[in-house]
PDB file of C-alpha atoms in Angstrom:
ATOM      1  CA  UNK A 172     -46.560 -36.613  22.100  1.00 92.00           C
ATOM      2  CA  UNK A 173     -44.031 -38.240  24.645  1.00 92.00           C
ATOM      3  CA  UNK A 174     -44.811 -37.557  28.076  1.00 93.00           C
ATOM      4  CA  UNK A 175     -41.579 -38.081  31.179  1.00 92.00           C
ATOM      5  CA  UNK A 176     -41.931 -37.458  34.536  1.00 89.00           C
ATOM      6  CA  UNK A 177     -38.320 -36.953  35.836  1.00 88.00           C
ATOM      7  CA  UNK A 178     -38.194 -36.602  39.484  1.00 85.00           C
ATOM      8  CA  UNK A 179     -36.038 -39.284  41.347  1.00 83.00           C
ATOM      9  CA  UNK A 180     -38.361 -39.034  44.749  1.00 84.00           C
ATOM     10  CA  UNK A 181     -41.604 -39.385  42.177  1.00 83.00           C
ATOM     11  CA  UNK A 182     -39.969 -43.109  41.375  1.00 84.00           C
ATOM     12  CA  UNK A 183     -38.766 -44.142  44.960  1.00 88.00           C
ATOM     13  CA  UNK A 184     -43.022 -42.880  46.118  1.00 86.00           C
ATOM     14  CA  UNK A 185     -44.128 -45.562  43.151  1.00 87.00           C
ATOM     15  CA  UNK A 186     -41.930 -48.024  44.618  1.00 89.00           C
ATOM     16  CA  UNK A 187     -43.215 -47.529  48.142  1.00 91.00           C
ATOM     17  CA  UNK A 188     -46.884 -47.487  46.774  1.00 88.00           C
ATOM     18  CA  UNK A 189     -46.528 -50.375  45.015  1.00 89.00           C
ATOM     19  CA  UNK A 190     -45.257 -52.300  48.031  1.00 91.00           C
ATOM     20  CA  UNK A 191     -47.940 -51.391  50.318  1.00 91.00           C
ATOM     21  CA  UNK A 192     -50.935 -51.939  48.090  1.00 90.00           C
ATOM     22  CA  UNK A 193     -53.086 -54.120  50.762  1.00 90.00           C
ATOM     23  CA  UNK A 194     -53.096 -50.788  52.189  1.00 89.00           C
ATOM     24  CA  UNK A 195     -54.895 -48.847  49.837  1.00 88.00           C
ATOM     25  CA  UNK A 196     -58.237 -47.865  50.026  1.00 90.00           C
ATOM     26  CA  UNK A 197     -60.881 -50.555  48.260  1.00 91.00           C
ATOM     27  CA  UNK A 198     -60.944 -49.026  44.903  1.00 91.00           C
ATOM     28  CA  UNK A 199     -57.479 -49.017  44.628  1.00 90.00           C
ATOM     29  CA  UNK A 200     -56.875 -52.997  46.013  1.00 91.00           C
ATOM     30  CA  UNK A 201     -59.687 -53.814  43.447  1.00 93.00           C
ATOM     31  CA  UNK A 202     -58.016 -52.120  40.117  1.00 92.00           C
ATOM     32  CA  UNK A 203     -54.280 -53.408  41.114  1.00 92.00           C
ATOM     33  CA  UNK A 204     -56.451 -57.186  40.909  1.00 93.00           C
ATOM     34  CA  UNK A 205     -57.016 -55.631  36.938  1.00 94.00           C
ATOM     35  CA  UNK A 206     -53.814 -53.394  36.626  1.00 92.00           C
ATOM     36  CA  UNK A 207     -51.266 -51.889  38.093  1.00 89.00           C
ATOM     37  CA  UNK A 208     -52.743 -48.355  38.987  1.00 89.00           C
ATOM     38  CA  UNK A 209     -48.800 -46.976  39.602  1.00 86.00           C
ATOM     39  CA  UNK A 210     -48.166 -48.493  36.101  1.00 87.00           C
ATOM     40  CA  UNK A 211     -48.709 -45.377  33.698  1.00 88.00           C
ATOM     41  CA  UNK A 212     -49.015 -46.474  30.336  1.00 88.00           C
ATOM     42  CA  UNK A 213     -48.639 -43.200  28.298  1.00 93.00           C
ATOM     43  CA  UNK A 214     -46.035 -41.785  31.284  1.00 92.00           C
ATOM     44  CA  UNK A 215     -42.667 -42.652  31.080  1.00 89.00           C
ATOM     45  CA  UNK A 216     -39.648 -42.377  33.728  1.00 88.00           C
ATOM     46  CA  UNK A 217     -36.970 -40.405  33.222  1.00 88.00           C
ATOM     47  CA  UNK A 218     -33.612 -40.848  34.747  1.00 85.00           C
ATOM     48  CA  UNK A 219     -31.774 -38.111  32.827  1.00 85.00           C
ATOM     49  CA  UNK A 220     -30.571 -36.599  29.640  1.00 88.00           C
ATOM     50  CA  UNK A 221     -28.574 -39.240  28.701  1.00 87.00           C
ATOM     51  CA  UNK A 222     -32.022 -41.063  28.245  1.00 85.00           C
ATOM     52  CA  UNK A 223     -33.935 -38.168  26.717  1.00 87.00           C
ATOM     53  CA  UNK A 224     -33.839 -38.054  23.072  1.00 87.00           C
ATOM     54  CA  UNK A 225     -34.777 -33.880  21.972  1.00 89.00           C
ATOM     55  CA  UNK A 226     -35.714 -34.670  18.914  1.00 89.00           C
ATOM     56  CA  UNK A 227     -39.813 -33.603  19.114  1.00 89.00           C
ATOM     57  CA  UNK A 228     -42.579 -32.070  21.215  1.00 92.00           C
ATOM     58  CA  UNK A 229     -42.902 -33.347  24.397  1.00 93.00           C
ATOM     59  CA  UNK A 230     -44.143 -33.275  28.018  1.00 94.00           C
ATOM     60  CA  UNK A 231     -41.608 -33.336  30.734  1.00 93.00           C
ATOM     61  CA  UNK A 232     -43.140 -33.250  34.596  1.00 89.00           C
ATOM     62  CA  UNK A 233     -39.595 -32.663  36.100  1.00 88.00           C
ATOM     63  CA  UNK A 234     -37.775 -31.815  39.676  1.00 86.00           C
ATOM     64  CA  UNK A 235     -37.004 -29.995  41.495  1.00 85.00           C
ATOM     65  CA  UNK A 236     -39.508 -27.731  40.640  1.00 86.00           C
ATOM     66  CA  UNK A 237     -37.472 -24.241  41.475  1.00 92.00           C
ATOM     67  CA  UNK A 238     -34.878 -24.995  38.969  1.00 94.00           C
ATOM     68  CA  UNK A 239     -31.873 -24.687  40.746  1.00 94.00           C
ATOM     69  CA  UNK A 240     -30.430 -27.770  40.326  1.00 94.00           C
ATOM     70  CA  UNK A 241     -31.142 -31.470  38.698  1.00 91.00           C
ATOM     71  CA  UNK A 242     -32.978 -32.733  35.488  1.00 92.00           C
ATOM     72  CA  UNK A 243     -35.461 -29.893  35.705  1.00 93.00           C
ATOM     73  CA  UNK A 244     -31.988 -27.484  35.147  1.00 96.00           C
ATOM     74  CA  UNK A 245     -30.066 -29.170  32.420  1.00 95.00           C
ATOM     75  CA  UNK A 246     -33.695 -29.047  30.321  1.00 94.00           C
ATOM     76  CA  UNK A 247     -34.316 -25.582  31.346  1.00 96.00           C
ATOM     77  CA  UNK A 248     -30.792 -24.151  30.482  1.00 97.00           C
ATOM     78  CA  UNK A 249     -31.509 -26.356  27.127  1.00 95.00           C
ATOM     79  CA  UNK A 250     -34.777 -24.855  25.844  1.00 95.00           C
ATOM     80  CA  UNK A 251     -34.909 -21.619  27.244  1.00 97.00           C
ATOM     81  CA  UNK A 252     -34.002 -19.849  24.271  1.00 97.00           C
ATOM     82  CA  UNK A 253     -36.348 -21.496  22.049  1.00 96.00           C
ATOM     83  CA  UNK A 254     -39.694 -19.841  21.775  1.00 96.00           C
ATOM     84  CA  UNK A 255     -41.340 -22.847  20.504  1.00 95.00           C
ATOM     85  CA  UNK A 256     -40.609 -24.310  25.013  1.00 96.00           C
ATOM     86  CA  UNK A 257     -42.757 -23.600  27.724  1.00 96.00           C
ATOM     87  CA  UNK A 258     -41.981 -23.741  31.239  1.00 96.00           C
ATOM     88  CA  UNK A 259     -44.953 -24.185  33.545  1.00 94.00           C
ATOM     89  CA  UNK A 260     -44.264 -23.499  37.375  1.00 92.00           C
ATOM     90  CA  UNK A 261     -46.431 -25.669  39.257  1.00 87.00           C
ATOM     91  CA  UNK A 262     -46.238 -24.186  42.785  1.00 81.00           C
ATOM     92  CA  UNK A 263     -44.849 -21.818  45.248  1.00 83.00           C
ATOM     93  CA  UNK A 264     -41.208 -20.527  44.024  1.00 89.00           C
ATOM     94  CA  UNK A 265     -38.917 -19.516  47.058  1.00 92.00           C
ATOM     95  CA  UNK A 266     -37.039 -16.073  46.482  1.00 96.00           C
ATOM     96  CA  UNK A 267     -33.613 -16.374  45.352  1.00 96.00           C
ATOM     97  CA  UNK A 268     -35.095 -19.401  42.785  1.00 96.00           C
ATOM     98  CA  UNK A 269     -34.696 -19.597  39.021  1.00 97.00           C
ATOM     99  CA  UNK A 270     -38.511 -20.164  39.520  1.00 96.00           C
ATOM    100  CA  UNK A 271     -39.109 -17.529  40.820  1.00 96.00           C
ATOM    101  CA  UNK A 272     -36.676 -15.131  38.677  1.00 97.00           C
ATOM    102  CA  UNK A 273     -38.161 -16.721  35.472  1.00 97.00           C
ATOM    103  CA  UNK A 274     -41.755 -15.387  36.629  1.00 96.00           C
ATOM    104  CA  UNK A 275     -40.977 -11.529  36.836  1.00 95.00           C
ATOM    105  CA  UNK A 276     -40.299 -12.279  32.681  1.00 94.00           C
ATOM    106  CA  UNK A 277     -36.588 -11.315  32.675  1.00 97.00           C
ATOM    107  CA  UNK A 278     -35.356 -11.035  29.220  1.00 97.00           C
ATOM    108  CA  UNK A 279     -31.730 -12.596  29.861  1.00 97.00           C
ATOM    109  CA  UNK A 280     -31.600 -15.461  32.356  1.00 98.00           C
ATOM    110  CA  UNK A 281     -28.270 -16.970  33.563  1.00 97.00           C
ATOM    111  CA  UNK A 282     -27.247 -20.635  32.875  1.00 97.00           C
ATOM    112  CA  UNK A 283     -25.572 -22.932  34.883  1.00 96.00           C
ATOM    113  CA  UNK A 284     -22.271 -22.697  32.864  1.00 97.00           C
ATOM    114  CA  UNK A 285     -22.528 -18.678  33.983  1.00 97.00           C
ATOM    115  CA  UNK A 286     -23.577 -17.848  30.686  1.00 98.00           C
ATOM    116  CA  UNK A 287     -26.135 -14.958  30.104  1.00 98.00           C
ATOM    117  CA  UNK A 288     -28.682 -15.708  27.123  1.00 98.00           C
ATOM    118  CA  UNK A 289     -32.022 -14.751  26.043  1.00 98.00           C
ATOM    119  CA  UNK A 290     -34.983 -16.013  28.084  1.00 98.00           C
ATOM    120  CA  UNK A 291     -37.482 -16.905  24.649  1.00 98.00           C
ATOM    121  CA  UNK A 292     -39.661 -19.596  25.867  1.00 97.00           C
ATOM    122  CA  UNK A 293     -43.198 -18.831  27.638  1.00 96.00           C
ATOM    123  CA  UNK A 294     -43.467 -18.773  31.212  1.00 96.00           C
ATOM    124  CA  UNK A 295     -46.603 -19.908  33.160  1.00 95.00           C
ATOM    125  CA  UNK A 296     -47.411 -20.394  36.216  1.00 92.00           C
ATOM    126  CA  UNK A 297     -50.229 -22.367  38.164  1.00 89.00           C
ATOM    127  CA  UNK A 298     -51.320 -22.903  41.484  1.00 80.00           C
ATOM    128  CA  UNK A 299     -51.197 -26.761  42.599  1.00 73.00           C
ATOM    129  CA  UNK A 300     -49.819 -27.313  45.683  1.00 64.00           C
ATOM    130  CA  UNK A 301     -49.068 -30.362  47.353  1.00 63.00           C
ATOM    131  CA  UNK A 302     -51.018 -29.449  50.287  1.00 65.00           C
ATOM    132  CA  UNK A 303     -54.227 -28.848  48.115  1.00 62.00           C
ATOM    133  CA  UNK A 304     -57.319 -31.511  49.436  1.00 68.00           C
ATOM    134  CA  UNK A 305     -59.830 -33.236  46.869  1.00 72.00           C
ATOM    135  CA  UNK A 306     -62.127 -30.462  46.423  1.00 76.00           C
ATOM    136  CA  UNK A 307     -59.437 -27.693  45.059  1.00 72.00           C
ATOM    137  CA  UNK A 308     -57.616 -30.601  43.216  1.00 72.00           C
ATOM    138  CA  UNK A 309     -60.864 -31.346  41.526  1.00 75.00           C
ATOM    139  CA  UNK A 310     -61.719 -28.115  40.754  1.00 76.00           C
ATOM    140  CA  UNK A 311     -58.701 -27.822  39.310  1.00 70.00           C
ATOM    141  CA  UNK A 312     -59.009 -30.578  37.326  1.00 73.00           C
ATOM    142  CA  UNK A 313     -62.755 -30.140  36.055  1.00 67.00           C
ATOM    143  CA  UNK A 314     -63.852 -32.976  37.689  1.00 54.00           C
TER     144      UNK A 314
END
């Protein structure tokens, strides 16, 4: 299964990180000598649908993450009335948000073209904040 990430300040970060590798911690100077760590090899960018071709399952990690706007709106307002989608929420969703409509399990939403349609696909939502530190990010992860 394909898996995007399609966040535009996800790409610039890479860049950045990529620059400044001498000022990574050891581990991280040590694997860049083996491979790019910031090189994903089953993770591909996304600039936009243009580039996506919805023709299969896949993954899509995209912003902004309360669904207002951007990539992460033109896919929503695309699969929402499938029931085969899911839409995971990854975070705090301000009031006022799609994201945070979409988790009280309406059962029309609104599109961006004003249109009123069925909301079909699952909604889930888990708590992984930006802010978390290593040992709630691990746990999280099962590590």
């Amino acid at each position: 299964i394909p898996i995007y990430f399609a966040s535009p300040l996800a790409k610039r970060c890479m860049t950045v990180f990529q620059t400044y590798i001498n000022s990574m911690n050891d581990r991280i100077r040590a694997q860049y000598q083996v491979s790019n760590p910031f090189m994903f090899k089953h993770i591909q960018s996304l600039k936009g649908m243009s580039d996506f071709d919805d023709i299969g399952p896949s993954v899509v990690m995209a912003s902004p993450g309360m669904l207002q706007s951007g990539l992460s709106r033109q896919l929503f307002d695309a699969w929402c009335q499938d029931a085969r989608n899911t839409c995971v929420i990854a975070g705090y969703s301000v009031e006022g948000t799609l994201a945070k409509h979409i988790l009280s399990e309406p059962k029309e939403v609104t599109l961006m073209s004003g249109q009123s349609v069925p909301l079909k696909m699952a909604v889930h939502y888990i708590s992984f904040s930006a802010h978390a530190d290593y040992t709630q990010t691990s746990e999280f992860l099962d590590i």
